[in-house]
GROMACS .gro file of C-alpha atoms in nm:
model
  467
    1MET     CA    1  -0.191   1.256  -1.586
    2ALA     CA    2  -0.023   1.436  -1.936
    3ALA     CA    3   0.091   1.198  -2.141
    4ALA     CA    4   0.509   1.145  -2.180
    5SER     CA    5   0.649   1.368  -2.393
    6GLY     CA    6   0.711   1.254  -2.729
    7THR     CA    7   0.410   0.937  -2.748
    8SER     CA    8   0.211   0.947  -2.968
    9PRO     CA    9  -0.128   1.063  -2.937
   10THR     CA   10  -0.401   0.869  -2.956
   11ILE     CA   11  -0.532   0.807  -3.290
   12VAL     CA   12  -0.948   0.679  -3.331
   13GLU     CA   13  -1.087   0.616  -3.647
   14TYR     CA   14  -1.490   0.575  -3.517
   15PHE     CA   15  -1.702   0.356  -3.702
   16GLU     CA   16  -2.074   0.490  -3.773
   17GLY     CA   17  -2.416   0.358  -3.604
   18GLU     CA   18  -2.398   0.069  -3.420
   19ASP     CA   19  -2.323  -0.283  -3.415
   20PHE     CA   20  -2.521  -0.549  -3.361
   21TYR     CA   21  -2.441  -0.909  -3.316
   22ARG     CA   22  -2.458  -1.235  -3.109
   23CYS     CA   23  -2.478  -1.169  -2.760
   24GLY     CA   24  -2.242  -1.454  -2.549
   25TYR     CA   25  -2.505  -1.433  -2.223
   26CYS     CA   26  -2.811  -1.456  -2.361
   27LYS     CA   27  -2.700  -1.591  -2.750
   28ASN     CA   28  -2.960  -1.325  -2.887
   29GLU     CA   29  -2.864  -1.364  -3.238
   30THR     CA   30  -2.931  -1.004  -3.240
   31GLY     CA   31  -2.977  -0.819  -2.912
   32SER     CA   32  -2.602  -0.714  -2.860
   33ARG     CA   33  -2.538  -0.334  -2.970
   34SER     CA   34  -2.272  -0.134  -2.912
   35ASN     CA   35  -2.069   0.188  -3.055
   36GLY     CA   36  -1.694   0.081  -3.157
   37MET     CA   37  -1.354   0.235  -3.276
   38TRP     CA   38  -1.049   0.093  -3.412
   39ALA     CA   39  -0.734   0.223  -3.220
   40HIS     CA   40  -0.452   0.287  -3.385
   41SER     CA   41  -0.318   0.451  -3.124
   42MET     CA   42  -0.415   0.490  -2.682
   43THR     CA   43  -0.241   0.674  -2.432
   44VAL     CA   44  -0.300   0.507  -2.102
   45GLN     CA   45  -0.493   0.874  -1.997
   46ASP     CA   46  -0.704   0.797  -2.234
   47TYR     CA   47  -0.760   0.487  -2.212
   48GLN     CA   48  -0.811   0.522  -1.790
   49ASP     CA   49  -1.102   0.800  -1.914
   50LEU     CA   50  -1.254   0.593  -2.143
   51ILE     CA   51  -1.307   0.260  -1.927
   52ASP     CA   52  -1.400   0.555  -1.711
   53ARG     CA   53  -1.750   0.643  -1.919
   54GLY     CA   54  -1.801   0.237  -2.021
   55TRP     CA   55  -1.541   0.157  -2.259
   56ARG     CA   56  -1.337  -0.135  -2.305
   57ARG     CA   57  -1.168  -0.209  -2.575
   58SER     CA   58  -1.039  -0.603  -2.766
   59GLY     CA   59  -0.730  -0.614  -2.889
   60LYS     CA   60  -0.708  -0.290  -3.089
   61TYR     CA   61  -1.090  -0.268  -3.066
   62VAL     CA   62  -1.274  -0.024  -2.843
   63TYR     CA   63  -1.647  -0.049  -2.757
   64LYS     CA   64  -1.909   0.052  -2.561
   65PRO     CA   65  -2.256  -0.125  -2.532
   66VAL     CA   66  -2.537   0.082  -2.540
   67MET     CA   67  -2.641   0.003  -2.237
   68ASN     CA   68  -3.043   0.080  -2.251
   69GLN     CA   69  -3.058  -0.098  -2.566
   70THR     CA   70  -2.861  -0.382  -2.577
   71CYS     CA   71  -3.029  -0.708  -2.441
   72CYS     CA   72  -2.747  -0.797  -2.172
   73PRO     CA   73  -2.650  -0.455  -1.999
   74GLN     CA   74  -2.283  -0.429  -1.890
   75TYR     CA   75  -2.161  -0.248  -1.595
   76THR     CA   76  -1.816  -0.157  -1.572
   77ILE     CA   77  -1.679  -0.277  -1.257
   78ARG     CA   78  -1.417  -0.198  -1.050
   79CYS     CA   79  -1.261  -0.371  -0.694
   80ARG     CA   80  -1.083  -0.101  -0.454
   81PRO     CA   81  -0.796  -0.346  -0.336
   82LEU     CA   82  -0.677  -0.154  -0.075
   83HIS     CA   83  -0.925  -0.232   0.170
   84PHE     CA   84  -1.012  -0.587   0.026
   85GLN     CA   85  -1.031  -0.908   0.234
   86PRO     CA   86  -1.060  -1.231   0.024
   87SER     CA   87  -1.387  -1.481   0.081
   88LYS     CA   88  -1.394  -1.812   0.192
   89SER     CA   89  -1.393  -1.912  -0.155
   90HIS     CA   90  -1.162  -1.730  -0.187
   91LYS     CA   91  -0.877  -1.841   0.027
   92LYS     CA   92  -0.969  -2.178  -0.102
   93VAL     CA   93  -0.874  -2.144  -0.428
   94LEU     CA   94  -0.470  -2.036  -0.270
   95LYS     CA   95  -0.526  -2.300  -0.005
   96LYS     CA   96  -0.536  -2.520  -0.304
   97MET     CA   97  -0.287  -2.376  -0.453
   98PHE     CA   98  -0.053  -2.390  -0.159
   99LYS     CA   99  -0.174  -2.727  -0.141
  100TYR     CA  100  -0.046  -2.877  -0.474
  101LEU     CA  101   0.245  -2.630  -0.518
  102SER     CA  102   0.390  -2.815  -0.176
  103LYS     CA  103   0.245  -3.170  -0.171
  104GLY     CA  104   0.110  -3.242  -0.463
  105GLU     CA  105  -0.220  -3.256  -0.350
  106PHE     CA  106  -0.529  -3.205  -0.564
  107SER     CA  107  -0.888  -3.279  -0.664
  108LYS     CA  108  -1.057  -3.246  -1.012
  109GLY     CA  109  -1.429  -3.215  -0.900
  110ASN     CA  110  -1.601  -2.928  -1.022
  111ASN     CA  111  -1.541  -2.635  -0.828
  112GLU     CA  112  -1.903  -2.466  -0.839
  113GLU     CA  113  -1.794  -2.229  -0.634
  114GLU     CA  114  -1.566  -2.031  -0.955
  115PRO     CA  115  -1.816  -2.113  -1.216
  116MET     CA  116  -1.620  -1.842  -1.466
  117ASP     CA  117  -1.233  -1.941  -1.434
  118SER     CA  118  -1.144  -1.822  -1.772
  119GLN     CA  119  -1.180  -1.387  -1.786
  120MET     CA  120  -1.204  -1.337  -2.150
  121ASP     CA  121  -1.600  -1.401  -2.104
  122ASP     CA  122  -1.631  -1.006  -2.229
  123ALA     CA  123  -1.363  -1.081  -2.536
  124GLY     CA  124  -1.575  -1.330  -2.711
  125MET     CA  125  -1.891  -1.140  -2.787
  126HIS     CA  126  -1.884  -1.028  -3.114
  127ASP     CA  127  -1.740  -1.038  -3.452
  128PHE     CA  128  -1.414  -0.880  -3.338
  129ALA     CA  129  -1.389  -1.141  -3.095
  130LEU     CA  130  -1.244  -1.376  -3.373
  131LYS     CA  131  -0.949  -1.095  -3.430
  132SER     CA  132  -0.927  -1.167  -3.022
  133LYS     CA  133  -0.871  -1.526  -3.033
  134LEU     CA  134  -0.614  -1.498  -3.348
  135ASP     CA  135  -0.443  -1.238  -3.152
  136ILE     CA  136  -0.404  -1.494  -2.804
  137LYS     CA  137  -0.299  -1.760  -3.066
  138SER     CA  138  -0.016  -1.534  -3.162
  139ASP     CA  139   0.030  -1.429  -2.835
  140GLN     CA  140   0.121  -1.829  -2.746
  141ARG     CA  141   0.473  -1.759  -2.996
  142PRO     CA  142   0.773  -1.641  -2.814
  143LEU     CA  143   0.736  -1.234  -2.796
  144SER     CA  144   0.855  -1.073  -3.094
  145GLU     CA  145   1.121  -0.885  -3.130
  146ASP     CA  146   0.910  -0.515  -3.064
  147CYS     CA  147   0.843  -0.635  -2.757
  148HIS     CA  148   1.063  -0.540  -2.498
  149GLU     CA  149   1.150  -0.768  -2.148
  150ILE     CA  150   1.003  -0.587  -1.798
  151LYS     CA  151   1.144  -0.729  -1.513
  152GLU     CA  152   0.981  -0.874  -1.157
  153SER     CA  153   0.880  -0.565  -1.013
  154LYS     CA  154   1.050  -0.566  -0.706
  155VAL     CA  155   0.783  -0.561  -0.360
  156LYS     CA  156   0.860  -0.152  -0.228
  157GLU     CA  157   1.096  -0.202   0.055
  158LYS     CA  158   0.916  -0.101   0.385
  159GLU     CA  159   1.147   0.079   0.700
  160ASP     CA  160   1.294  -0.210   0.874
  161LEU     CA  161   1.166  -0.155   1.216
  162GLU     CA  162   1.383  -0.412   1.370
  163PRO     CA  163   1.691  -0.238   1.506
  164LYS     CA  164   1.448   0.025   1.644
  165GLU     CA  165   1.254  -0.185   1.830
  166THR     CA  166   1.555  -0.396   1.979
  167LYS     CA  167   1.717  -0.073   2.044
  168MET     CA  168   1.457   0.026   2.284
  169LEU     CA  169   1.390  -0.335   2.451
  170ASN     CA  170   1.750  -0.309   2.502
  171LYS     CA  171   1.677   0.089   2.611
  172SER     CA  172   1.426  -0.111   2.776
  173HIS     CA  173   1.618  -0.398   3.000
  174ALA     CA  174   1.927  -0.179   3.074
  175LYS     CA  175   1.694   0.082   3.273
  176GLN     CA  176   1.531  -0.223   3.478
  177GLU     CA  177   1.832  -0.391   3.526
  178LYS     CA  178   1.913  -0.011   3.692
  179LEU     CA  179   1.649   0.052   3.887
  180GLY     CA  180   1.713  -0.359   4.044
  181SER     CA  181   2.090  -0.253   4.144
  182GLY     CA  182   1.979  -0.025   4.395
  183GLU     CA  183   2.201   0.218   4.239
  184PRO     CA  184   2.084   0.604   4.229
  185SER     CA  185   1.850   0.682   3.923
  186GLY     CA  186   2.080   1.042   3.853
  187SER     CA  187   2.411   1.076   3.672
  188VAL     CA  188   2.634   1.100   3.923
  189LYS     CA  189   2.717   0.779   4.148
  190VAL     CA  190   2.857   0.859   4.513
  191VAL     CA  191   3.194   0.716   4.617
  192PRO     CA  192   3.207   0.641   4.955
  193SER     CA  193   3.534   0.663   5.165
  194THR     CA  194   3.709   0.393   5.294
  195PRO     CA  195   3.595   0.346   5.636
  196LYS     CA  196   3.825   0.346   5.996
  197PRO     CA  197   3.893  -0.042   6.067
  198GLY     CA  198   3.587  -0.142   6.313
  199LYS     CA  199   3.393   0.156   6.208
  200GLY     CA  200   3.097   0.171   5.930
  201ALA     CA  201   2.945  -0.157   5.639
  202ASP     CA  202   3.227  -0.377   5.494
  203LEU     CA  203   3.236  -0.241   5.172
  204SER     CA  204   3.319  -0.642   5.054
  205LYS     CA  205   2.964  -0.760   5.109
  206PRO     CA  206   2.634  -0.601   4.952
  207PRO     CA  207   2.495  -0.261   5.109
  208CYS     CA  208   2.215  -0.332   5.407
  209ARG     CA  209   1.887  -0.263   5.278
  210LYS     CA  210   1.542  -0.226   5.521
  211ALA     CA  211   1.292  -0.515   5.480
  212LYS     CA  212   1.076  -0.202   5.468
  213ASP     CA  213   1.284  -0.094   5.084
  214ILE     CA  214   1.337  -0.431   4.990
  215ARG     CA  215   0.957  -0.455   4.920
  216LYS     CA  216   0.884  -0.116   4.743
  217GLU     CA  217   1.150  -0.222   4.511
  218ARG     CA  218   0.942  -0.568   4.438
  219LYS     CA  219   0.654  -0.421   4.417
  220ARG     CA  220   0.825  -0.149   4.168
  221GLN     CA  221   0.990  -0.445   3.932
  222LYS     CA  222   0.611  -0.613   3.986
  223LEU     CA  223   0.452  -0.344   3.839
  224ILE     CA  224   0.746  -0.259   3.556
  225LEU     CA  225   0.676  -0.634   3.425
  226LYS     CA  226   0.354  -0.612   3.407
  227SER     CA  227   0.303  -0.268   3.250
  228GLN     CA  228   0.588  -0.478   2.985
  229THR     CA  229   0.334  -0.791   3.006
  230ASP     CA  230   0.027  -0.610   2.885
  231GLN     CA  231   0.239  -0.372   2.634
  232VAL     CA  232   0.327  -0.704   2.449
  233GLN     CA  233  -0.004  -0.809   2.457
  234HIS     CA  234  -0.126  -0.522   2.336
  235GLU     CA  235   0.063  -0.517   2.049
  236GLU     CA  236  -0.001  -0.946   1.989
  237LYS     CA  237  -0.354  -0.928   2.003
  238PRO     CA  238  -0.431  -0.724   1.672
  239LYS     CA  239  -0.217  -0.969   1.485
  240LEU     CA  240  -0.390  -1.265   1.646
  241ASN     CA  241  -0.702  -1.121   1.552
  242GLN     CA  242  -0.579  -1.004   1.225
  243PRO     CA  243  -0.748  -1.226   0.909
  244LYS     CA  244  -0.487  -1.355   0.619
  245SER     CA  245  -0.438  -1.075   0.356
  246ILE     CA  246  -0.379  -1.285  -0.002
  247GLU     CA  247  -0.005  -1.167   0.036
  248ASP     CA  248  -0.029  -1.410   0.314
  249PHE     CA  249  -0.133  -1.702   0.133
  250ILE     CA  250   0.052  -1.643  -0.237
  251PHE     CA  251   0.359  -1.569  -0.017
  252ASP     CA  252   0.338  -1.771   0.188
  253THR     CA  253   0.681  -2.013   0.205
  254LEU     CA  254   0.676  -2.353   0.060
  255PRO     CA  255   0.849  -2.623   0.178
  256ASP     CA  256   1.237  -2.695   0.058
  257LYS     CA  257   1.123  -3.018  -0.114
  258SER     CA  258   0.763  -2.890  -0.208
  259ALA     CA  259   0.656  -3.050  -0.555
  260HIS     CA  260   0.589  -2.876  -0.748
  261GLN     CA  261   0.751  -2.459  -0.832
  262LEU     CA  262   0.564  -2.240  -0.950
  263GLU     CA  263   0.663  -1.869  -1.099
  264PHE     CA  264   0.529  -1.563  -1.183
  265THR     CA  265   0.730  -1.340  -1.462
  266ARG     CA  266   0.571  -1.026  -1.679
  267PHE     CA  267   0.642  -0.901  -2.004
  268LEU     CA  268   0.595  -0.557  -2.186
  269CYS     CA  269   0.381  -0.714  -2.448
  270SER     CA  270   0.222  -0.504  -2.822
  271SER     CA  271  -0.113  -0.324  -2.764
  272PRO     CA  272  -0.271   0.007  -2.916
  273LEU     CA  273  -0.128   0.156  -2.550
  274GLU     CA  274   0.170   0.366  -2.583
  275ALA     CA  275   0.395   0.301  -2.282
  276GLU     CA  276   0.493   0.525  -2.031
  277ASN     CA  277   0.774   0.483  -1.768
  278PRO     CA  278   0.780   0.851  -1.601
  279PRO     CA  279   0.952   0.888  -1.291
  280ASN     CA  280   0.658   0.926  -1.064
  281GLY     CA  281   0.489   0.641  -1.220
  282PRO     CA  282   0.494   0.247  -1.098
  283ASP     CA  283   0.859   0.061  -1.179
  284CYS     CA  284   0.759  -0.162  -1.407
  285GLY     CA  285   0.563   0.204  -1.561
  286TYR     CA  286   0.259   0.221  -1.801
  287GLY     CA  287   0.130   0.016  -2.089
  288SER     CA  288   0.037  -0.290  -2.176
  289PHE     CA  289   0.197  -0.687  -1.992
  290HIS     CA  290   0.145  -1.072  -2.014
  291GLN     CA  291   0.204  -1.227  -1.712
  292GLN     CA  292   0.290  -1.595  -1.728
  293TYR     CA  293   0.254  -1.851  -1.513
  294TRP     CA  294   0.533  -2.057  -1.546
  295LEU     CA  295   0.465  -2.444  -1.347
  296ASP     CA  296   0.758  -2.653  -1.311
  297GLY     CA  297   0.913  -2.475  -1.610
  298LYS     CA  298   0.618  -2.508  -1.842
  299ILE     CA  299   0.347  -2.233  -1.911
  300ILE     CA  300  -0.022  -2.325  -1.793
  301ALA     CA  301  -0.190  -2.002  -1.818
  302VAL     CA  302  -0.153  -1.643  -1.946
  303GLY     CA  303  -0.301  -1.302  -1.812
  304VAL     CA  304  -0.347  -0.971  -1.984
  305ILE     CA  305  -0.326  -0.686  -1.815
  306ASP     CA  306  -0.366  -0.259  -1.833
  307VAL     CA  307  -0.096  -0.126  -1.646
  308LEU     CA  308  -0.324   0.267  -1.618
  309PRO     CA  309  -0.283   0.588  -1.412
  310TYR     CA  310  -0.510   0.498  -1.182
  311CYS     CA  311  -0.616   0.086  -1.181
  312VAL     CA  312  -0.461  -0.215  -1.318
  313SER     CA  313  -0.761  -0.326  -1.551
  314SER     CA  314  -0.760  -0.709  -1.697
  315VAL     CA  315  -0.792  -0.757  -1.995
  316TYR     CA  316  -0.806  -1.172  -2.043
  317LEU     CA  317  -0.674  -1.475  -1.903
  318TYR     CA  318  -0.577  -1.830  -2.111
  319TYR     CA  319  -0.473  -2.128  -1.936
  320ASP     CA  320  -0.357  -2.479  -2.025
  321PRO     CA  321  -0.719  -2.628  -1.973
  322ASP     CA  322  -0.523  -2.962  -1.812
  323TYR     CA  323  -0.505  -2.685  -1.504
  324ALA     CA  324  -0.809  -2.619  -1.444
  325PHE     CA  325  -0.847  -2.782  -1.158
  326LEU     CA  326  -0.673  -2.543  -0.996
  327SER     CA  327  -0.906  -2.201  -1.063
  328LEU     CA  328  -0.661  -2.019  -1.181
  329GLY     CA  329  -0.872  -1.775  -1.300
  330VAL     CA  330  -0.977  -1.677  -0.987
  331TYR     CA  331  -0.627  -1.696  -0.853
  332SER     CA  332  -0.504  -1.509  -1.134
  333ALA     CA  333  -0.772  -1.235  -1.042
  334LEU     CA  334  -0.651  -1.310  -0.659
  335ARG     CA  335  -0.259  -1.177  -0.797
  336GLU     CA  336  -0.343  -0.888  -1.017
  337ILE     CA  337  -0.541  -0.748  -0.692
  338ALA     CA  338  -0.210  -0.814  -0.503
  339PHE     CA  339   0.013  -0.719  -0.763
  340THR     CA  340  -0.221  -0.363  -0.762
  341ARG     CA  341  -0.152  -0.298  -0.425
  342GLU     CA  342   0.226  -0.295  -0.468
  343LEU     CA  343   0.229  -0.082  -0.758
  344HIS     CA  344   0.031   0.161  -0.497
  345GLU     CA  345   0.263   0.145  -0.243
  346LYS     CA  346   0.468   0.363  -0.452
  347THR     CA  347   0.202   0.563  -0.723
  348SER     CA  348  -0.022   0.609  -0.458
  349GLN     CA  349  -0.315   0.746  -0.743
  350LEU     CA  350  -0.289   0.373  -0.883
  351SER     CA  351  -0.541   0.233  -0.616
  352TYR     CA  352  -0.806   0.009  -0.778
  353TYR     CA  353  -0.859  -0.297  -0.966
  354TYR     CA  354  -1.058  -0.266  -1.302
  355MET     CA  355  -1.264  -0.664  -1.338
  356GLY     CA  356  -1.398  -0.604  -1.704
  357PHE     CA  357  -1.786  -0.578  -1.728
  358TYR     CA  358  -2.062  -0.691  -1.468
  359ILE     CA  359  -2.351  -0.816  -1.634
  360HIS     CA  360  -2.629  -0.914  -1.366
  361SER     CA  361  -2.883  -1.012  -1.599
  362CYS     CA  362  -2.624  -1.295  -1.687
  363PRO     CA  363  -2.623  -1.513  -1.372
  364LYS     CA  364  -2.311  -1.675  -1.385
  365MET     CA  365  -2.140  -1.353  -1.451
  366ARG     CA  366  -2.230  -1.203  -1.145
  367TYR     CA  367  -1.923  -1.379  -0.944
  368LYS     CA  368  -1.728  -1.042  -1.021
  369GLY     CA  369  -1.944  -0.912  -0.780
  370GLN     CA  370  -1.847  -1.142  -0.514
  371TYR     CA  371  -1.420  -0.972  -0.474
  372ARG     CA  372  -1.601  -0.660  -0.225
  373PRO     CA  373  -1.514  -0.395  -0.162
  374SER     CA  374  -1.641  -0.286  -0.563
  375ASP     CA  375  -1.866   0.002  -0.709
  376LEU     CA  376  -2.027  -0.023  -1.051
  377LEU     CA  377  -2.020   0.248  -1.324
  378CYS     CA  378  -2.351   0.461  -1.337
  379PRO     CA  379  -2.405   0.450  -1.717
  380GLU     CA  380  -2.581   0.819  -1.764
  381THR     CA  381  -2.388   0.985  -1.509
  382TYR     CA  382  -2.013   0.752  -1.482
  383VAL     CA  383  -1.997   0.828  -1.109
  384TRP     CA  384  -1.893   0.510  -0.902
  385VAL     CA  385  -2.142   0.391  -0.690
  386PRO     CA  386  -2.104   0.070  -0.448
  387ILE     CA  387  -2.227  -0.244  -0.605
  388GLU     CA  388  -2.442  -0.324  -0.272
  389GLN     CA  389  -2.641  -0.004  -0.385
  390CYS     CA  390  -2.677  -0.128  -0.663
  391LEU     CA  391  -2.880  -0.506  -0.680
  392PRO     CA  392  -3.148  -0.401  -0.548
  393ALA     CA  393  -3.241  -0.212  -0.863
  394LEU     CA  394  -3.108  -0.450  -1.078
  395GLU     CA  395  -3.319  -0.768  -0.963
  396ASN     CA  396  -3.617  -0.501  -1.061
  397SER     CA  397  -3.497  -0.344  -1.420
  398LYS     CA  398  -3.182  -0.506  -1.592
  399TYR     CA  399  -3.114  -0.102  -1.662
  400CYS     CA  400  -3.049   0.127  -1.434
  401ARG     CA  401  -2.934   0.436  -1.354
  402PHE     CA  402  -2.737   0.403  -1.019
  403ASN     CA  403  -2.708   0.752  -0.915
  404GLN     CA  404  -3.048   0.881  -0.722
  405ASP     CA  405  -2.949   1.255  -0.771
  406THR     CA  406  -3.196   1.337  -1.034
  407LYS     CA  407  -3.064   1.619  -1.152
  408ALA     CA  408  -2.743   1.478  -1.197
  409VAL     CA  409  -2.572   1.538  -1.530
  410ASP     CA  410  -2.247   1.363  -1.732
  411GLU     CA  411  -2.009   1.668  -1.637
  412GLU     CA  412  -1.813   1.549  -1.944
  413ARG     CA  413  -2.090   1.614  -2.201
  414ILE     CA  414  -1.978   1.770  -2.477
  415LYS     CA  415  -2.055   2.154  -2.416
  416GLU     CA  416  -1.805   2.273  -2.743
  417LEU     CA  417  -1.753   2.040  -3.086
  418ASP     CA  418  -1.590   2.270  -3.209
  419ARG     CA  419  -1.307   2.197  -3.036
  420LEU     CA  420  -1.265   1.829  -3.151
  421ARG     CA  421  -0.915   1.752  -3.266
  422VAL     CA  422  -0.931   1.570  -3.597
  423LEU     CA  423  -0.637   1.399  -3.813
  424TYR     CA  424  -0.767   1.513  -4.132
  425LYS     CA  425  -0.494   1.468  -4.468
  426ARG     CA  426  -0.185   1.377  -4.241
  427THR     CA  427  -0.297   1.756  -4.091
  428ILE     CA  428  -0.438   1.769  -3.699
  429MET     CA  429  -0.689   2.066  -3.653
  430PRO     CA  430  -1.018   2.170  -3.415
  431TYR     CA  431  -1.360   2.009  -3.584
  432ASN     CA  432  -1.433   2.380  -3.694
  433ILE     CA  433  -1.196   2.394  -3.931
  434TYR     CA  434  -1.232   2.058  -4.054
  435LYS     CA  435  -1.580   2.149  -4.140
  436LYS     CA  436  -1.446   2.416  -4.382
  437ARG     CA  437  -1.221   2.156  -4.562
  438GLN     CA  438  -1.441   1.858  -4.538
  439LYS     CA  439  -1.568   1.765  -4.918
  440GLY     CA  440  -1.886   1.545  -4.958
  441PRO     CA  441  -2.169   1.556  -4.764
  442SER     CA  442  -2.183   1.640  -4.406
  443ASP     CA  443  -2.123   1.402  -4.137
  444GLU     CA  444  -2.177   1.638  -3.807
  445ALA     CA  445  -2.436   1.354  -3.672
  446ILE     CA  446  -2.186   1.046  -3.679
  447VAL     CA  447  -1.850   1.308  -3.496
  448GLN     CA  448  -2.159   1.436  -3.261
  449GLN     CA  449  -2.192   1.084  -3.143
  450TYR     CA  450  -1.857   1.041  -3.107
  451ALA     CA  451  -1.805   1.301  -2.875
  452ASP     CA  452  -2.086   1.268  -2.673
  453LEU     CA  453  -1.958   0.896  -2.614
  454VAL     CA  454  -1.629   0.980  -2.573
  455GLY     CA  455  -1.691   1.288  -2.377
  456GLN     CA  456  -1.508   1.682  -2.385
  457THR     CA  457  -1.175   1.608  -2.257
  458CYS     CA  458  -1.135   1.289  -2.478
  459SER     CA  459  -1.264   1.421  -2.739
  460GLU     CA  460  -1.021   1.703  -2.726
  461ARG     CA  461  -0.755   1.553  -2.680
  462MET     CA  462  -0.741   1.254  -2.878
  463LEU     CA  463  -0.717   1.264  -3.308
  464LEU     CA  464  -1.048   1.155  -3.465
  465PHE     CA  465  -0.933   1.001  -3.824
  466ARG     CA  466  -1.142   1.104  -4.091
  467SER     CA  467  -1.044   1.013  -4.470
   0.00000   0.00000   0.00000
């Protein structure tokens, strides 16, 4: 997907070296390490390509853990929503929400099955998290004038099969009546001539039929009825055995006099991502959105998501702690999975749900692996590997290369540094031109590190700001 015409190019300012900061998981004071850059602007395609190389944003700060050095390696995880089935604990959360909305009943007992309700775990690890938290507080104000309201995406209407089915049913019924009438099946109807008095059949009475023919007709009718019954049972059986989907739970009809009303709204919000609305994209367009949860007219939670060319990426969630008993973190994740499936109906390539990072070395952060099927990103070759294949290796080592092909390499590794694009003195130029114009010590080592981390494609498309 190319950037839409009129969309600003990605402009990033890369920070030299690595950041050392306190780990939010194991509490090591200087154990967490990452590389980072500030995104002045960013296209959705560039960010899609970056998160597929292990990057993640917290506000406008985009960072990539140094996987083989950081104390708690963070592996990018994605769920495959098209094949997702809610687990027992997921169904429990959905049923709890329905019960609360319909009857007002709830239990405020501890929710041990949902250890991390809030999805803000990835945003609270380093100094830039402070800015993110301040941004979160400011987001609780009314949306600023530069944010545009986006109407709730409508679920794409599926083809109405009812008229067709009704037509076929009526046709079958008409055929059955025709077979039972004793009339010939051809289109030509024989009209008997009027017999002479005292001769022939009495036309005022039903025609006389032989017992043998009647038995044949009854057997024929029985076979037709059995065939239709078997067909109905065959069609209904899968529905009876088919497990309920998340949509069945989420969109289950509430009673007329339900105790509470939950409303769901979506707004485009400000972020480094440039909003795009191509004709072949989802109805809501691409960009960053606030998903607001309103309970009886009161806002109780806001989820921040990025809608990208191939996925919905969950950024973070914040909510009113008074409603923690509703497991809003889990509930919002399930809503976002359902939303991804909805977007896929129109935009077929949009088929993944990114959940941020999976940290196996931190037991309380393993909950993301419960959303199956899911994949982890190999930190060396950047290919996706089913999580089931990764877990045995993670039990033995915090850092793992998931790709078992020892000859496989990063296909996006830098081959031509001179093709990297630079923004220097308000002028866009390739790196080989920039080197000639640059004054002072060479910064080639820094530029090389940046290029290795973002990959060849992004380095040729994004603008690296140099002063």
